XYZ file of C-alpha atoms in Angstrom:
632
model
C -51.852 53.795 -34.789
C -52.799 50.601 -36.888
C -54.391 49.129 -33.395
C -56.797 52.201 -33.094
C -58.932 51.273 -35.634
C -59.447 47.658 -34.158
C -61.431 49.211 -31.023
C -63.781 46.650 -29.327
C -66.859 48.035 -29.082
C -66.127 48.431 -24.967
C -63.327 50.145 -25.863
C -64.942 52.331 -28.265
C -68.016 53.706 -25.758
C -65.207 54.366 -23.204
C -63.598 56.111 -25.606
C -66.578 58.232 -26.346
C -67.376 58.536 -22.638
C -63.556 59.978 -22.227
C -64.082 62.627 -25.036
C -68.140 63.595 -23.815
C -66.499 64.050 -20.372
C -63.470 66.366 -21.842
C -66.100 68.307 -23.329
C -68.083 68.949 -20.436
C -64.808 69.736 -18.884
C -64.272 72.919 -21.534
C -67.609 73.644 -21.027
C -67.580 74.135 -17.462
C -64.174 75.681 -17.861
C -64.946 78.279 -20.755
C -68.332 79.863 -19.891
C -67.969 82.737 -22.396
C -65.564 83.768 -24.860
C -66.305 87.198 -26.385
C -66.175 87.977 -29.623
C -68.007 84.533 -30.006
C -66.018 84.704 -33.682
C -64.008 86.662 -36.095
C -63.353 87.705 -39.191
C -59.605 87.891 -41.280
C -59.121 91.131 -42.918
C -59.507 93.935 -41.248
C -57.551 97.138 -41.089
C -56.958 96.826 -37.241
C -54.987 93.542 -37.109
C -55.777 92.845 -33.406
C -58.508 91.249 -31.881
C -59.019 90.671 -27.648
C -60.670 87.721 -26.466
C -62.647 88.441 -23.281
C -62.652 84.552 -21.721
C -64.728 84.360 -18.657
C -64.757 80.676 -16.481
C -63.758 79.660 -13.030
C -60.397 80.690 -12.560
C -59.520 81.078 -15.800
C -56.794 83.708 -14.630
C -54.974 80.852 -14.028
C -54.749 79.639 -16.807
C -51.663 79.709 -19.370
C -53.289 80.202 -22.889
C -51.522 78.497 -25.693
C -52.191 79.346 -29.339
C -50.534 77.487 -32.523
C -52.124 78.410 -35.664
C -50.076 79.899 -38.724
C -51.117 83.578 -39.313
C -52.318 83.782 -35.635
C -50.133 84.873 -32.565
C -50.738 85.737 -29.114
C -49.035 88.331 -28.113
C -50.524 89.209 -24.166
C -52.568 87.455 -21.919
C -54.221 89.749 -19.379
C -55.770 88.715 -15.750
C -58.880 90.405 -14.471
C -59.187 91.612 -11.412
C -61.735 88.460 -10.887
C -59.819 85.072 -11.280
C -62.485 84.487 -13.351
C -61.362 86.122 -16.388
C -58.846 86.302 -18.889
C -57.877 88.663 -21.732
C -56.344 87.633 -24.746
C -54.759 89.834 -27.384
C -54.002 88.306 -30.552
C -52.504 89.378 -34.034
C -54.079 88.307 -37.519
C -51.915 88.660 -40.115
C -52.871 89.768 -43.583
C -52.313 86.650 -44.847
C -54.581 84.531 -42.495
C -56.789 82.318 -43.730
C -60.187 81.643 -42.211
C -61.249 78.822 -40.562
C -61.189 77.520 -36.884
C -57.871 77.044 -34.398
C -57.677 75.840 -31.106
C -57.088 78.203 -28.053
C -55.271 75.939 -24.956
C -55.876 76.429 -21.614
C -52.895 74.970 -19.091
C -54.307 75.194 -15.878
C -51.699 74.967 -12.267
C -52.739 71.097 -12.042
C -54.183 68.882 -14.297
C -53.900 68.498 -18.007
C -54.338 71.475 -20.725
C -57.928 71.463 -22.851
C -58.539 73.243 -25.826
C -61.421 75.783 -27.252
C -62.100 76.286 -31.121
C -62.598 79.783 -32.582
C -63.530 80.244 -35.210
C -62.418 83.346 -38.225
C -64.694 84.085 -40.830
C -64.206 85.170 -44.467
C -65.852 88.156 -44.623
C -68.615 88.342 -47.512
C -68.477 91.633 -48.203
C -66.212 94.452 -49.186
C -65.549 96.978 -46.263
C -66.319 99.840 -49.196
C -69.635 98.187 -49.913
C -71.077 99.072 -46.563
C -73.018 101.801 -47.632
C -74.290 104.006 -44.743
C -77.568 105.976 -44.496
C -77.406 109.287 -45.818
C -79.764 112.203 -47.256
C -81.294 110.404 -49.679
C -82.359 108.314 -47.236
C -85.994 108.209 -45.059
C -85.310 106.182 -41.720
C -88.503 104.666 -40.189
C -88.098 104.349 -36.506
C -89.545 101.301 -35.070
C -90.057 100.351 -30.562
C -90.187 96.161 -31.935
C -92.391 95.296 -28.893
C -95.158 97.478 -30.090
C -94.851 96.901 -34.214
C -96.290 93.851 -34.960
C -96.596 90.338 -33.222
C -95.073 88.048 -35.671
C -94.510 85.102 -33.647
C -96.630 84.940 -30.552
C -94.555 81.769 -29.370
C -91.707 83.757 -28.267
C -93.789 86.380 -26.529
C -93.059 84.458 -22.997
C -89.801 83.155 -22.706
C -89.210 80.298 -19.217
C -86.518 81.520 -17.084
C -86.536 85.167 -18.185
C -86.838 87.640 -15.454
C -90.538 89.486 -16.883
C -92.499 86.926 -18.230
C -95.739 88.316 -18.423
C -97.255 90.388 -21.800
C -100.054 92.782 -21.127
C -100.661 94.816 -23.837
C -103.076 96.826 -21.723
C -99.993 97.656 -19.484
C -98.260 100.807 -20.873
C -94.903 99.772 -19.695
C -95.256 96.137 -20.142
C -94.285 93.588 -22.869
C -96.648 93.605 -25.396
C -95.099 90.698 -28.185
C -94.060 92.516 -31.170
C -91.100 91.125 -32.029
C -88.389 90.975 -35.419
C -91.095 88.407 -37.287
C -93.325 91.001 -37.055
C -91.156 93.822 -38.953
C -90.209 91.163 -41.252
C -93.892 90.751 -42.090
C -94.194 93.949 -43.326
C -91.240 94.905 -44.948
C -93.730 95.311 -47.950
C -95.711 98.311 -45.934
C -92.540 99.860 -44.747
C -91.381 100.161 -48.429
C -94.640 100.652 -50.307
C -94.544 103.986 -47.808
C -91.328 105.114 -49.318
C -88.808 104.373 -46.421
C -85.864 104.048 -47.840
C -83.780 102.537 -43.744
C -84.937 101.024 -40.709
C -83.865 102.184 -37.500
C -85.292 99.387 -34.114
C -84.780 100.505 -31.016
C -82.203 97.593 -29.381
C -83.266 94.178 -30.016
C -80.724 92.947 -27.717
C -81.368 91.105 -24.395
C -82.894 92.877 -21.772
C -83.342 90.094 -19.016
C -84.569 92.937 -16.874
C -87.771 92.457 -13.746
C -89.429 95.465 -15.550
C -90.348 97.865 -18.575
C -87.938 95.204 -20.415
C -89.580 95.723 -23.835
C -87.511 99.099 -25.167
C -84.469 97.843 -24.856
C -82.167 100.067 -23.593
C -81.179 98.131 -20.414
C -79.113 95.163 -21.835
C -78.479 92.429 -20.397
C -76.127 90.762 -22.792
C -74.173 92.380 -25.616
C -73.730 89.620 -27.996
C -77.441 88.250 -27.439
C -80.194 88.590 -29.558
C -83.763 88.777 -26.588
C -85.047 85.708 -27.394
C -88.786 87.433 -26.532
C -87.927 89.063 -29.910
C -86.544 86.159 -32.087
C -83.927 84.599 -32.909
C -80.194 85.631 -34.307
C -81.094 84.115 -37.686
C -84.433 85.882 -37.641
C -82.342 89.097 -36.772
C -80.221 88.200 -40.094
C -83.216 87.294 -41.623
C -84.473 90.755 -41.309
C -81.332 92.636 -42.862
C -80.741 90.499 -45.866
C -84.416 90.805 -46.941
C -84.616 94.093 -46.162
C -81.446 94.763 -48.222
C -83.210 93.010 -51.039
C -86.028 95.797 -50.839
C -83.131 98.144 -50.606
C -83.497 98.820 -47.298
C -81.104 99.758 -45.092
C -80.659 98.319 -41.307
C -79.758 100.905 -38.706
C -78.964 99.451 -35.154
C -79.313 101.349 -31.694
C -76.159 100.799 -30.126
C -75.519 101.898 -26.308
C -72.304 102.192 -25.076
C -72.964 104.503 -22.117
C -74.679 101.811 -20.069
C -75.996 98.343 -19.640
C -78.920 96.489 -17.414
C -78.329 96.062 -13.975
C -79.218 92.502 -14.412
C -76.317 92.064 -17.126
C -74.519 88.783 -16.533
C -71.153 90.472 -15.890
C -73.141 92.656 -12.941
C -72.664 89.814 -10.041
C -68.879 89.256 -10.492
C -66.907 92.124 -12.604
C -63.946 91.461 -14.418
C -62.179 94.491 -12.912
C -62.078 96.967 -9.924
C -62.849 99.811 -12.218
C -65.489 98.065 -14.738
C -68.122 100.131 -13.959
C -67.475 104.083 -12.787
C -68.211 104.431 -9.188
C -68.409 100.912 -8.914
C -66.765 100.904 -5.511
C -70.317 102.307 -4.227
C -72.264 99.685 -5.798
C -69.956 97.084 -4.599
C -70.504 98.420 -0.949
C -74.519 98.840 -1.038
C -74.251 102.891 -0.811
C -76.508 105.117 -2.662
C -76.022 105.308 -6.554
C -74.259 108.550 -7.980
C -76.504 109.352 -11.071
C -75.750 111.613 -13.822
C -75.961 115.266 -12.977
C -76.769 115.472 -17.105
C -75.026 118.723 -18.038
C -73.848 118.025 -20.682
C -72.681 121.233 -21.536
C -69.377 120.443 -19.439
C -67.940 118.132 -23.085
C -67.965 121.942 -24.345
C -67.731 124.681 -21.279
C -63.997 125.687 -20.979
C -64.943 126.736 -17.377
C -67.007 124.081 -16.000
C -65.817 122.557 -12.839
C -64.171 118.731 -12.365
C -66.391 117.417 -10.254
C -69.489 118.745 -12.825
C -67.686 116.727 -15.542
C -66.849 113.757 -13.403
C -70.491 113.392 -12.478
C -71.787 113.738 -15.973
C -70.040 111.209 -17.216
C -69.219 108.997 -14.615
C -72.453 108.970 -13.103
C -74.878 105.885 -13.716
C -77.951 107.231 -16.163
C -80.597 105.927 -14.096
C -79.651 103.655 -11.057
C -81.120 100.433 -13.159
C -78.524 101.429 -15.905
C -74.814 100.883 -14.248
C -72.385 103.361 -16.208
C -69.296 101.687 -18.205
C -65.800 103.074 -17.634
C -65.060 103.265 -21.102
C -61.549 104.601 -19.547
C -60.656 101.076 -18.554
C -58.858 99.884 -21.620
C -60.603 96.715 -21.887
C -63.644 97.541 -21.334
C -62.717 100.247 -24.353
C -61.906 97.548 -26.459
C -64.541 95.343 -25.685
C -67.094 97.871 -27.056
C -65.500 98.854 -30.454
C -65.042 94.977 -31.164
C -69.165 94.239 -30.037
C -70.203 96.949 -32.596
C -67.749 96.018 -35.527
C -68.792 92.368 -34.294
C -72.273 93.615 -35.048
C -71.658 95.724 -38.667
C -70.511 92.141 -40.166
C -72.495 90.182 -38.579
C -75.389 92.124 -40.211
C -74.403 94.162 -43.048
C -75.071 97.001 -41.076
C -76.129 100.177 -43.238
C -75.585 102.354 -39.356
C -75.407 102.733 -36.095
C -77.390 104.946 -34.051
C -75.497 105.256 -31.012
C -77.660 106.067 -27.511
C -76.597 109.180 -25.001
C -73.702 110.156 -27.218
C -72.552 112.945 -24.741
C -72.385 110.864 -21.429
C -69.759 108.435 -22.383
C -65.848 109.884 -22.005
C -66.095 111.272 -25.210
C -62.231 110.496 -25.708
C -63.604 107.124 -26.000
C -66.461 107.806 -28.505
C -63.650 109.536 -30.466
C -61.784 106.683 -30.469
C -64.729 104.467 -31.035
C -65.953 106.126 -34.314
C -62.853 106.387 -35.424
C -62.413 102.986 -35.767
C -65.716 101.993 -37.317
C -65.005 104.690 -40.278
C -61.715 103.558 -40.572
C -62.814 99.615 -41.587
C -66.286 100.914 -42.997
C -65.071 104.034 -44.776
C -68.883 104.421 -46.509
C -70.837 103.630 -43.488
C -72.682 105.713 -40.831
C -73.604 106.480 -37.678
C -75.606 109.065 -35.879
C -75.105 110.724 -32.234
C -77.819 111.195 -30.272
C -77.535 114.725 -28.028
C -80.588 115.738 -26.990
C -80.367 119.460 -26.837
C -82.121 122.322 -28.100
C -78.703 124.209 -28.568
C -76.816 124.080 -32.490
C -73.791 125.007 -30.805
C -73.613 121.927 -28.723
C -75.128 119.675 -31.514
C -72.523 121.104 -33.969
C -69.101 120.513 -31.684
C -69.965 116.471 -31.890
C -69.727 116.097 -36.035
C -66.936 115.237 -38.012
C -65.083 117.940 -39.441
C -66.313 120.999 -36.588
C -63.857 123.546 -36.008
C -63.774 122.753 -32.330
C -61.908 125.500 -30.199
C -60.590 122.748 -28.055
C -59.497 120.732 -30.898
C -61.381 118.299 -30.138
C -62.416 115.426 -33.190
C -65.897 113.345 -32.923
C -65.105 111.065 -36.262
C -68.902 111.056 -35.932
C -70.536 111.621 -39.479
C -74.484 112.202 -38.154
C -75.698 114.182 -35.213
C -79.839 114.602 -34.483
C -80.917 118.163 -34.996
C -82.936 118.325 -31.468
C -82.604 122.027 -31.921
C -84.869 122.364 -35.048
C -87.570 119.726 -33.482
C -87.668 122.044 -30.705
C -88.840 124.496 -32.736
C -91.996 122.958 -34.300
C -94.340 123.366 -32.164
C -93.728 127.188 -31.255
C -93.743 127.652 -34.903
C -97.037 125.997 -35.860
C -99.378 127.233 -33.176
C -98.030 130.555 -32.877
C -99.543 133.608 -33.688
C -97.673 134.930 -36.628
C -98.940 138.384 -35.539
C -96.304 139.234 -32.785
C -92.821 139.738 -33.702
C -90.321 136.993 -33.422
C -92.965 134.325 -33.312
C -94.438 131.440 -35.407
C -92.737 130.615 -38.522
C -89.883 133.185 -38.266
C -88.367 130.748 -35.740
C -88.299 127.430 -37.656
C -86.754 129.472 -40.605
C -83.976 131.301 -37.990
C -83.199 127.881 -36.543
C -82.453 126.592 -40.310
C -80.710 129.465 -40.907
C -78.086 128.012 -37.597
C -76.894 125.991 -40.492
C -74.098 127.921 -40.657
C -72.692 126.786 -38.264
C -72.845 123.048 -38.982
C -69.941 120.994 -40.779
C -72.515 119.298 -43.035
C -76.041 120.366 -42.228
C -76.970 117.575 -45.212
C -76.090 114.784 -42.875
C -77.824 115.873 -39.528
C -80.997 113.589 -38.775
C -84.007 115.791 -38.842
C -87.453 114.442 -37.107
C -90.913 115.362 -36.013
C -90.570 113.154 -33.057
C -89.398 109.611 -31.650
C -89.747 106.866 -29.149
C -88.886 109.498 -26.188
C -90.826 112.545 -26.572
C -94.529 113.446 -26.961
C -95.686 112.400 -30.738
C -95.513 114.752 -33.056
C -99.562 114.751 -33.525
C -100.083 115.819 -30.313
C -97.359 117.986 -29.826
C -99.598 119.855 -32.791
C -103.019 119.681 -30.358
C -103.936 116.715 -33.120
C -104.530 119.416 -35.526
C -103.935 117.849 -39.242
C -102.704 120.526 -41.055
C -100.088 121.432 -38.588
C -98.673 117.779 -38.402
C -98.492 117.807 -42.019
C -97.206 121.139 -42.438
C -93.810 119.615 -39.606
C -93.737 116.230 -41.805
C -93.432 117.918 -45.086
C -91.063 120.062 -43.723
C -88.926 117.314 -42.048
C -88.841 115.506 -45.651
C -88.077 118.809 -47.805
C -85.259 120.389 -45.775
C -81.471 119.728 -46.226
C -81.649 116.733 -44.015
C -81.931 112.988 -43.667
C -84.968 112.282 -42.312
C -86.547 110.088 -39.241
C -90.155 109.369 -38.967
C -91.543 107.213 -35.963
C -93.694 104.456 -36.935
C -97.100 105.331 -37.202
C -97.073 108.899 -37.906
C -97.899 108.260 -40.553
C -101.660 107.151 -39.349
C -101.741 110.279 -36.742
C -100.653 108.262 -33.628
C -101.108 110.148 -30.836
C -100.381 110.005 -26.823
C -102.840 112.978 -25.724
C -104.935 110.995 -23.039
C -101.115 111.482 -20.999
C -98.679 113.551 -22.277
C -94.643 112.556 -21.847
C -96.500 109.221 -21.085
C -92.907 106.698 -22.630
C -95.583 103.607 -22.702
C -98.464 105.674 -24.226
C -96.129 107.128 -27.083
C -94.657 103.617 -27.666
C -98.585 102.525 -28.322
C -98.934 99.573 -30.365
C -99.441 100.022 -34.304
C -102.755 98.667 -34.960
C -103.164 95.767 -37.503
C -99.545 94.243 -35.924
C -101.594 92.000 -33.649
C -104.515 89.452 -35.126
C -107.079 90.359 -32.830
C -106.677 94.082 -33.593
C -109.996 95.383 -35.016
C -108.067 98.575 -37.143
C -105.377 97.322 -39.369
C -103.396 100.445 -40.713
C -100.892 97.923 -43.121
C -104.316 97.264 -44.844
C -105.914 100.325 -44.028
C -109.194 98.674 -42.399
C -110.841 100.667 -39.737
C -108.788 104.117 -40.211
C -110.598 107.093 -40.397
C -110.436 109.215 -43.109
C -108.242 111.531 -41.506
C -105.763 108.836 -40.896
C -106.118 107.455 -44.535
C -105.479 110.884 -45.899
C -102.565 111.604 -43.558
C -100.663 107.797 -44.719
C -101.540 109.255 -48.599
C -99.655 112.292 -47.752
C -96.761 110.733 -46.349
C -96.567 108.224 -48.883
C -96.494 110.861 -51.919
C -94.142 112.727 -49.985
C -91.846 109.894 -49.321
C -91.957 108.161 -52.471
C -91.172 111.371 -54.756
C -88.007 112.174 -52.159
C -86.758 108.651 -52.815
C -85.686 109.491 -56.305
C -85.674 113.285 -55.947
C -82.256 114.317 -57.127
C -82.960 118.402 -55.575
C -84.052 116.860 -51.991
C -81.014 114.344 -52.074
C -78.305 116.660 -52.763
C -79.534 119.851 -54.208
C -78.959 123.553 -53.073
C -81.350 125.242 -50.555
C -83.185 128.499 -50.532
C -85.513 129.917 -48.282
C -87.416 132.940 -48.145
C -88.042 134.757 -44.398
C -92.300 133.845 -43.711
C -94.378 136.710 -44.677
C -97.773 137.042 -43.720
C -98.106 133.733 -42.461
C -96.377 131.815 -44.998
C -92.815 130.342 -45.339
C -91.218 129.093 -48.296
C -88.114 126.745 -48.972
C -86.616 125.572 -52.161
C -84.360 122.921 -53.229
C -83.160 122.781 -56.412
C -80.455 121.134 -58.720
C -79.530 121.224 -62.725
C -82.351 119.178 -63.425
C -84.945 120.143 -60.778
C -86.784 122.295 -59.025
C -88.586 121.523 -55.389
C -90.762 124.303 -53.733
C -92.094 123.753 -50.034
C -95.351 126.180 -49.054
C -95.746 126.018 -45.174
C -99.587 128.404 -45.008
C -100.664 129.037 -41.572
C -103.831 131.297 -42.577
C -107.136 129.422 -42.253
C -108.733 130.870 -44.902
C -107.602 131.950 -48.971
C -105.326 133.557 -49.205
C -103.417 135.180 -52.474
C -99.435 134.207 -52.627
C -97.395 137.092 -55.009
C -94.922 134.890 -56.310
C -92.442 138.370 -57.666
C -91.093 137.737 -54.302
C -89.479 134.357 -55.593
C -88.749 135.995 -58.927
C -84.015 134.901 -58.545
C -85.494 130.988 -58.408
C -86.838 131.739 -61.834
C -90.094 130.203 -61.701
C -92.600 132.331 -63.245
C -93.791 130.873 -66.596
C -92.656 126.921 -65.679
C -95.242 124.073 -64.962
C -94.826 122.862 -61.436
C -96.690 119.320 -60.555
C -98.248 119.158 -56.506
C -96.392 116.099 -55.265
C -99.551 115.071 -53.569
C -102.785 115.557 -55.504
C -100.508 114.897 -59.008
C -102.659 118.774 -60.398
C -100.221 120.466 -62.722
C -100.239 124.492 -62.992
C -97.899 127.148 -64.693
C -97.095 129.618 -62.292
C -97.895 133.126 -63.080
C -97.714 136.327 -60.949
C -99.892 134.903 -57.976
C -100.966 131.514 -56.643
C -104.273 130.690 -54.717
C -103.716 128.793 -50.901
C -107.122 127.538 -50.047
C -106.373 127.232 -46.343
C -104.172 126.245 -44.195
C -101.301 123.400 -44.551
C -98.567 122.366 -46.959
C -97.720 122.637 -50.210
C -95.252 120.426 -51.947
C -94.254 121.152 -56.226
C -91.872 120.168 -58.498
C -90.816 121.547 -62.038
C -88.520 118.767 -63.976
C -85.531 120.884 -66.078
C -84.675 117.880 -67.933
């Protein structure tokens, strides 16, 4: 020992030479380890290590660390990977250990993981709820914050065209950090970004969906610490982070695609494997809920690939099971998460998604996360929330669902005559009234429209009134609400309709050469200015609106063209006027007489006019009408 320190200095660059060469040596051995790192205590004591490196299978994994035991090392049907399953103990303390590799010949090298203290108590990671109002955001079309990263060398689509509806166009996290200030002067209260993870994909990269790379931030959108960055001042602001999560599918250019750590990693993998055609989704969805739908219509739902660039996980494989729950918990503390929203929540196994929810709301007992299933249908919308009285017994553990069938209701109920029976308003306030049959209507997401369907503008023929009449609506009813960037400015995709690149159009002022800046409000026209005032009144009174939060609802069936809604607590009262009729018209308020109104001095949440309200009230025309009387 004494002689070590009494190196010549030959000795000593040998030395160095011996350890830089042992360290290329792990890092040609260990390509990936996944988790990249941990945290000590959790509820679920067990983490598994997905190791991936030439023949790594054949490896014998050693671990020695006090609080810290390995208790199964798996092989992958690749001899390129290795599963490790290892207990934490309560008692662990953080810090880094050394994993050890013994290969068949040669001598043993080591890999340091490292186990975090976790900075935050698992109560403390408050989810989204109705006193919420989520601003949906497509990143590459937001705001260019950092045009350096908007080409990144060695990336499969390299080119940004902003011209090209489908293309990259360089918004990226820098950009949404930039204007954290607009998003919360507006009122929003959450942030929901479609995936910001990599997408190394040839084409149509920029939404995100297709990932290449689960534990990768795109490096065309920042950075991880910008990513971090974003949450923590966000969080200052008091805004929460939602992330879009999909566990139904990943990029056909993910890194895993070219050799797959099992036979069954993918579902119908055999036929990609061979070259044959690509089984799809038949997307029936109904078969999570039809007692009579056939096995091979449920096999194909779920097993089939969602588009062929998207290759379907087998969430039935155990690891690949496991592998998913620990990216997303991986992602919650990594983050501070305030939610998930979770892509195509129906096409997974939805034993699985059980499972997987389950999990997150056992370690984040405040937190939440919202299902997307896109369907027009309360019955099917209702089966996947927590606490639904399922006929098959069946348990989501899934808090939020979207409420797709009231969307689908706006437009018939706007631009409908009110003069034939069954039409117009009658069927937004019938679809409400499906609330019945909901476990918690409260926490359903309710929106006007979102990075996949037609904007809500010109689903309303770009008529004003109408979009205002849906938005005030969305932000009044029993919901939590989700508003898609730049509805508030009347963004529209008329020019071509179900166009996905037109509806994903860039938000103008995010780019320095734009000529209309809607953060400063340069260049909008007035009708734009007055639609971002009405939003912002609206959203900024329901951010500390105890009746909208959490108070009772009551709604009155739409006569003569008009429907109102009330919510109401001890110490408030909210009433929403939805007028259809173009002209004045006289509103007898006796009708309204059991919310006890008459004689009480409402405020209009938008022009800030105060009236006592009598036996009638004048509607000068068409549109909505928001007031609140204070109790106390």
């Amino acid at each position: 020992m004494y002689h070590s320190f009494n190196l010549s200095c030959r000795s000593r660059q040998l030395a160095c030479l011996a350890l830089l060469s042992f360290s290329c040596l792990v890092q040609s051995q260990i390509e990936r380890v996944e988790p990249p790192n941990w945290w000590v205590g959790f509820e679920q004591d067990t983490l598994q290590l997905l190791v991936k490196g030439k023949e790594i299978g054949t490896h014998v994994p050693f671990i020695k660390k006090e609080g810290i035991r390995l208790i199964r090392a798996s092989k992958g049907d690749s001899p390129n990977y290795l599963f490790l399953d290892l207990v934490i103990a309560r008692d662990a303390q953080a810090g880094t250990f050394d994993i050890e590799f013994k290969p068949k010949k040669g001598r043993a090298y080591s890999f340091s993981y490292e186990l975090g203290q976790r900075r935050r108590k698992p109560q403390d990671f408050g989810g989204f709820d109705s006193s919420d109002a989520i601003y949906l955001i497509t990143p590459d079309r937001f705001a260019n914050g950092d045009p350096k990263n908007d080409v990144v060398k060695g990336m499969r689509e390299t080119k940004v065209d902003r011209n090209e509806d489908y293309g990259r166009h360089g918004g990226d996290i820098k950009g949404i950090i930039d204007h954290l200030d607009y998003i919360g002067d507006m009122g929003f209260t959450a942030i929901w970004s479609c995936p910001l993870l990599t997408n190394d994909m040839p084409r149509s990269s920029y939404h995100g969906y297709a990932i290449t790379d689960f534990y990768q931030v795109d490096p065309r959108f920042g950075t991880m610490e910008e990513y971090i960055e974003l949450s923590n001042k966000a969080a200052d602001m008091g805004i929460k982070l939602i992330m879009d999560q999909v566990a139904n599918h990943c990029g056909s250019k993910h890194w895993w695609m070219e050799d797959l750590p099992f036979g069954d990693w993918l579902n119908f993998q055999e036929d990609y494997e061979q070259g044959l055609p690509l089984k799809t989704s038949n997307h029936k969805r109904t078969v999570n809920q039809d007692a009579y739908a056939a096995d091979y219509d449920r096999a194909l739902m779920s097993g089939g690939w969602f588009v062929s660039a998207m290759p379907d996980l087998n969430q039935r494989n155990p690891f690949m099971a496991k592998y998913i729950i620990q990216n997303s918990i991986w992602w919650i503390e990594t983050l501070k998460l305030g939610g998930i929203r979770q892509d195509t929540y129906p096409y997974p196994d939805k034993n699985f998604m059980a499972q997987w929810a389950k999990d997150i709301m056992r370690e984040y007992p405040n937190f939440n996360i919202v299902g997307e299933e896109w369907s027009d249908n309360p019955l099917l919308v209702g089966y996947w929330q927590d606490g639904a009285k399922n006929r098959d017994g069946y348990r989501s553990y899934l808090p939020t669902t979207m409420d797709f069938p009231i969307q689908t209701t706006f437009a018939a109920a706007f631009k409908e005559s009110e003069k034939e029976w069954g039409k117009g308003l009658v069927k937004l306030y019938t679809a409400l009234a499906n609330d019945f049959h909901y476990a918690n209507p409260s926490s359903i997401m309710l929106f006007g429209d979102n990075h996949d369907m037609d904007r809500i503008h010109t689903q309303m023929d770009e008529e004003v009134a109408l979009t205002q009449m849906t938005m005030a609506f969305v932000l009044t009813a029993p919901r939590i609400p989700q508003v898609y960037y730049g509805t508030e400015i009347l963004m529209q995709n008329s020019a071509k309709p179900g166009d996905h690149g037109l509806i994903r159009t860039d938000f103008p002022g995010g780019w320095t050469a734009d000529t209309v800046n809607a953060f400063s409000g340069e260049g909008l026209t007035e009708d734009q200015k007055g639609m971002q005032d009405f939003m912002k009144k609206l959203l900024n009174f329901r951010k500390t609106s105890s009746a909208i939060h959490s108070g009772n609802t009551k709604h009155f069936a739409p006569y003569d063209g008009v429907y109102a809604l009330f919510r109401y607590d001890a110490d408030q009262i909210a009433m929403l006027i939805l007028n259809k009729n173009s002209g004045p018209i006289t509103l007898y308020l006796a009708r309204f007489a059991e919310m006890d109104i008459a004689g009480k001095t409402f405020t209009n949440v938008v022009t800030g006019t105060s009236q006592t309200l009598g036996a009638v009230m004048q509607l000068n025309g068409k549109g909505a009408t928001v007031l609140v009387h204070q109790k106390r």
